[in-house]
């Protein structure tokens, strides 16, 4: 099959990407079924424990689902067991059905951590405690031994349970805030899933699967290096380029040509063809612009250079920068309106604990209109519902940047009837 190329205008490419992620004119995902639909399409959503206004995974979903409640995600993870916490693009949430495909990832973890003497020695202690006592936090076990570990020294129990989790012997029973309550995988996952063979036993098949999965994670992606490829260190740039070319020749990827993109980008063929048949132009022209607050590690932002080139929006997550050199805030959320990024918003809490907009930075040259303000008010109404609060305080900085922000953040606009 010939390598297929398709030319999209910048407007079409932006709309494809946003529609693909459920960020177009209308919300197409709803409830727990909608969460599953989106995560199956994207492969995974990234987990991060920081929680200024919900964790990253929850922020990803609130931007896509109307009336999203964090409890819905918890139920899918820890009651229904249709989703699982695991390593994909770093720590992620992915469909439990994909567990067999990550056998290599778990085997690498066993090889890396299982040979550490202190870990190997404590594994039987963990197994016995979980059999006898049920699900446990790592701090409920103690040995008095500490190891050099990840960011800082860790107790032997913590290091061992994390290692057993990474190699798949333990899974997360539930979370207490950000603390993992562990249980033996055999107690929570079905035997047929745990014993299922790797569906991609050949290295080449596995590499193709990972490339297709990551293209699906972003929607439109280049083989060049970006944060989108974190977690696939076994795939070097030259190999990614080769696999992209082969998948295009097989008809599984389409090369998309768009003015302003400095490298070839690709979409999965089925995704692009579905979008081309969806009547996108009519939907975007007949619907008012929708406003969404995006998570810092949202899938649509995984390739920041793509966002800069396609949307003229340069986003940097400044959470690890010292406060004195931040251009914007500690944990800023990109504000998407229609097919343009119009601002950055930093959510958080006031000293007394009240939910707040701590920072607001409009994009240069953006002039608010009556329609854009109404769209923003609707987005804030949804955001307050997601946070479970009636009101958002507005900091002096945010009010100075947008004098109408307090009113917009706390108004109760009526939605137009469909």
XYZ file of C-alpha atoms in Angstrom, residues 51-398:
348
model
C -3.580 18.475 43.833
C -4.242 22.235 43.672
C -7.647 21.670 42.028
C -7.803 17.919 41.601
C -5.007 15.760 40.278
C -3.922 15.795 36.656
C -6.048 12.800 35.610
C -9.151 14.373 37.144
C -8.434 17.694 35.441
C -8.072 15.884 32.104
C -11.527 14.370 32.527
C -13.302 17.488 33.819
C -12.317 19.260 30.586
C -14.094 16.585 28.545
C -17.072 15.381 30.573
C -20.035 17.430 31.667
C -20.687 17.006 35.394
C -17.570 14.866 35.891
C -17.081 13.742 39.493
C -13.724 12.372 40.726
C -15.592 9.527 42.421
C -16.446 8.190 38.947
C -12.755 7.674 38.187
C -12.166 6.093 41.604
C -15.004 3.624 40.998
C -13.570 2.583 37.639
C -10.150 2.088 39.250
C -10.926 0.532 42.618
C -14.451 -0.905 42.439
C -15.147 -1.865 38.822
C -11.438 -2.586 38.111
C -11.905 -1.537 34.489
C -8.945 0.847 34.843
C -5.605 0.288 36.526
C -2.744 2.474 37.784
C 0.453 1.504 35.977
C 3.484 2.550 33.994
C 2.803 3.687 30.431
C 3.792 7.315 29.900
C 5.378 7.428 33.350
C 2.702 6.757 36.007
C -0.593 6.547 34.148
C -4.122 5.219 34.236
C -4.984 2.764 31.471
C -7.605 0.082 30.702
C -7.118 -3.070 32.768
C -7.635 -5.043 29.561
C -4.221 -3.732 28.411
C -2.426 -5.335 31.384
C -0.985 -8.273 29.343
C 0.576 -5.895 26.807
C 2.799 -4.351 29.494
C 4.429 -7.617 30.505
C 7.794 -6.341 29.197
C 7.537 -3.214 31.360
C 6.889 -5.308 34.447
C 9.679 -7.765 33.632
C 12.157 -4.901 33.289
C 11.059 -3.623 36.702
C 11.538 -7.078 38.244
C 15.016 -7.311 36.748
C 15.924 -3.823 37.994
C 14.497 -3.923 41.510
C 14.211 -7.613 42.356
C 17.983 -8.008 42.561
C 18.368 -5.301 45.243
C 19.246 -7.335 48.372
C 17.138 -5.295 50.796
C 14.132 -5.533 48.482
C 14.527 -9.267 47.834
C 14.849 -9.932 51.562
C 11.630 -8.064 52.427
C 9.384 -9.490 49.678
C 8.326 -12.555 51.760
C 7.453 -10.243 54.663
C 5.165 -8.195 52.425
C 3.488 -11.287 50.974
C 2.835 -12.780 54.407
C 1.479 -9.500 55.814
C -0.942 -8.979 52.910
C -2.182 -12.578 53.130
C -2.758 -12.253 56.860
C -3.945 -8.671 57.199
C -5.384 -7.660 53.836
C -4.630 -4.383 51.977
C -1.900 -2.261 53.594
C -0.144 1.066 53.350
C 3.632 0.715 53.251
C 3.895 2.627 56.544
C 1.944 -0.169 58.233
C 5.032 -2.373 57.833
C 8.378 -1.535 59.389
C 11.885 -2.966 59.430
C 14.100 -0.092 60.575
C 16.108 -0.252 57.342
C 16.369 2.616 54.857
C 17.502 2.564 51.214
C 18.623 5.195 48.749
C 15.486 5.454 46.629
C 14.188 7.585 43.793
C 13.938 11.176 45.056
C 15.040 10.493 48.635
C 15.865 7.706 51.094
C 12.944 5.361 51.703
C 11.976 2.785 54.285
C 12.559 -0.832 53.289
C 8.818 -1.518 53.296
C 8.071 1.427 51.007
C 10.843 0.517 48.559
C 9.833 -3.136 48.494
C 6.113 -2.531 48.018
C 6.783 0.026 45.284
C 9.053 -2.504 43.552
C 6.485 -5.296 43.797
C 3.894 -2.881 42.418
C 6.112 -1.979 39.460
C 6.722 -5.610 38.584
C 3.017 -6.388 38.905
C 2.867 -8.586 42.006
C 0.982 -5.849 43.865
C -1.712 -3.487 42.625
C -3.407 -0.551 44.287
C -6.455 -1.554 46.305
C -7.430 2.104 46.828
C -5.801 5.416 47.671
C -5.928 7.418 50.871
C -5.349 10.880 49.463
C -2.152 10.188 47.512
C -1.030 7.212 49.582
C -1.266 3.808 47.936
C -3.009 0.994 49.773
C -1.507 -2.157 48.256
C -2.899 -5.635 47.759
C -1.680 -8.748 45.989
C -2.644 -8.571 42.316
C -4.074 -12.099 42.475
C -6.662 -10.881 44.994
C -8.009 -8.101 42.764
C -7.387 -9.000 39.109
C -8.843 -12.065 37.372
C -6.581 -15.065 36.936
C -7.112 -15.166 33.191
C -5.797 -11.596 32.918
C -2.745 -12.242 35.109
C -1.905 -15.402 33.179
C -2.601 -13.970 29.725
C 0.403 -14.121 27.377
C 2.004 -11.020 25.936
C -0.094 -10.190 22.823
C 3.047 -8.822 21.138
C 5.754 -11.440 21.804
C 7.947 -10.249 18.913
C 9.930 -7.102 19.686
C 9.066 -5.533 16.324
C 5.314 -6.056 16.824
C 5.572 -4.606 20.301
C 7.419 -1.519 19.025
C 4.739 -0.912 16.363
C 2.023 -1.256 19.006
C 3.728 1.287 21.268
C 4.098 3.766 18.390
C 0.443 3.427 17.379
C -0.625 3.726 21.007
C 1.370 6.911 21.506
C 0.066 8.444 18.268
C -3.391 7.666 19.640
C -2.445 9.312 22.917
C -1.858 12.644 21.184
C -3.895 12.305 17.980
C -1.345 13.979 15.712
C 2.297 13.178 16.340
C 5.780 13.283 14.850
C 8.566 10.744 15.435
C 10.860 13.559 16.598
C 11.680 13.715 20.300
C 9.064 15.258 22.577
C 7.499 14.593 25.966
C 4.998 12.406 24.114
C 7.697 9.722 23.918
C 8.493 9.612 27.637
C 8.227 5.996 28.746
C 9.458 4.554 25.438
C 13.216 4.913 25.926
C 13.768 1.597 24.104
C 12.604 3.369 20.906
C 15.330 5.638 19.568
C 14.546 8.433 17.097
C 15.792 6.544 14.043
C 13.716 3.489 14.936
C 10.620 5.600 15.544
C 11.063 7.231 12.130
C 11.404 3.833 10.462
C 8.301 2.469 12.211
C 6.265 5.558 11.282
C 7.239 5.073 7.648
C 6.373 1.369 7.706
C 3.024 1.962 9.402
C 2.214 4.602 6.799
C 3.117 2.162 4.013
C 0.799 -0.405 5.632
C -2.029 2.141 5.648
C -2.275 2.349 9.443
C -0.956 5.922 9.641
C -1.597 8.933 7.417
C 1.021 11.657 7.020
C -0.581 15.051 7.575
C 0.885 18.106 5.872
C 0.025 21.430 7.515
C 1.529 24.858 7.044
C 3.685 25.878 9.988
C 4.605 22.413 11.232
C 8.371 21.974 11.109
C 8.283 18.173 10.839
C 5.999 15.538 9.308
C 3.130 14.575 11.611
C 0.939 11.499 11.470
C -2.531 10.433 12.578
C -3.980 6.955 12.857
C -5.847 6.317 9.621
C -9.122 5.266 11.228
C -9.143 8.325 13.524
C -8.581 10.760 10.682
C -11.073 9.150 8.313
C -13.722 9.104 11.036
C -13.166 12.806 11.605
C -13.275 13.627 7.885
C -16.714 11.982 7.726
C -18.013 13.753 10.844
C -19.147 17.078 9.362
C -16.595 19.064 11.338
C -16.932 22.334 9.414
C -20.677 22.524 10.048
C -20.323 21.688 13.755
C -17.627 24.289 14.346
C -19.449 27.024 12.423
C -22.847 26.432 14.039
C -21.718 26.092 17.653
C -20.537 28.882 19.987
C -16.950 28.687 21.179
C -16.555 26.417 24.193
C -14.075 27.187 26.970
C -12.094 24.474 28.758
C -9.457 24.536 31.496
C -6.805 21.965 30.513
C -4.590 19.935 32.815
C -0.847 20.696 32.691
C -0.161 17.122 31.553
C -3.224 16.814 29.327
C -2.728 14.432 26.403
C -3.306 17.227 23.902
C -0.280 19.036 25.406
C 2.160 16.114 25.368
C 3.976 17.522 22.322
C 4.459 21.145 23.344
C 6.227 22.067 20.104
C 3.182 20.903 18.130
C 0.966 23.153 20.268
C 3.332 26.079 19.769
C 3.492 25.631 16.005
C -0.187 24.833 15.456
C -1.826 27.171 17.997
C 0.877 29.828 18.520
C 0.762 29.004 22.237
C 3.966 28.325 24.173
C 3.120 26.423 27.338
C 5.644 25.541 30.039
C 4.642 23.832 33.268
C 6.554 25.841 35.846
C 5.818 23.716 38.892
C 9.497 22.760 39.308
C 10.847 26.267 38.745
C 11.803 28.456 41.730
C 9.080 31.057 42.313
C 11.441 33.931 41.564
C 11.979 32.860 37.946
C 8.461 31.765 37.030
C 6.886 33.730 34.219
C 3.411 32.651 35.242
C 2.227 30.572 38.201
C 3.132 27.399 40.057
C 0.379 25.219 38.524
C -1.181 27.019 35.576
C -3.931 25.555 33.431
C -4.115 26.549 29.745
C -7.481 28.141 28.940
C -8.806 26.920 25.592
C -11.660 28.810 23.929
C -12.895 27.486 20.633
C -9.731 26.622 18.724
C -7.480 29.176 20.439
C -5.617 29.305 23.730
C -6.701 32.584 25.292
C -5.205 32.614 28.797
C -3.526 30.772 31.645
C -5.271 30.233 34.954
C -3.755 29.140 38.264
C -6.258 27.469 40.597
C -5.625 26.923 44.279
C -6.766 27.992 47.717
C -6.629 31.183 49.713
C -4.840 31.099 53.114
C -8.155 30.318 54.799
C -8.779 27.337 52.510
C -11.295 28.923 50.125
C -11.094 27.709 46.533
C -9.640 30.441 44.372
C -8.286 31.700 41.090
C -4.791 32.626 42.242
C -3.522 33.821 38.884
C -4.802 34.875 35.483
C -2.670 35.711 32.450
C -4.539 36.544 29.222
C -2.777 35.946 25.932
C -1.603 39.178 24.279
C -3.972 40.706 21.749
C -7.080 38.898 22.975
C -10.104 41.197 23.238
C -13.038 39.740 25.156
C -16.479 39.832 23.560
C -19.908 39.248 25.044
C -19.893 35.700 23.623
C -16.379 34.916 24.864
C -17.250 36.143 28.359
C -20.400 34.039 28.428
C -18.371 31.002 27.333
C -15.858 31.667 30.100
C -18.641 32.057 32.673
C -20.073 28.693 31.622
C -16.648 27.083 31.976
C -16.245 28.507 35.472
C -19.718 27.271 36.394
C -18.692 23.754 35.349
C -15.365 24.097 37.158
C -17.054 25.108 40.416
C -19.354 22.098 40.126
C -16.338 19.843 39.576
C -14.613 21.313 42.634
C -17.803 21.107 44.685
C -17.789 24.771 45.674
C -20.326 27.581 45.295
C -17.782 30.358 44.917
C -14.245 31.006 43.744
C -12.233 33.754 45.387
C -10.139 35.829 42.981
C -6.671 37.073 43.904
C -5.549 40.665 43.437
C -3.234 39.587 40.610
C -6.029 37.795 38.771
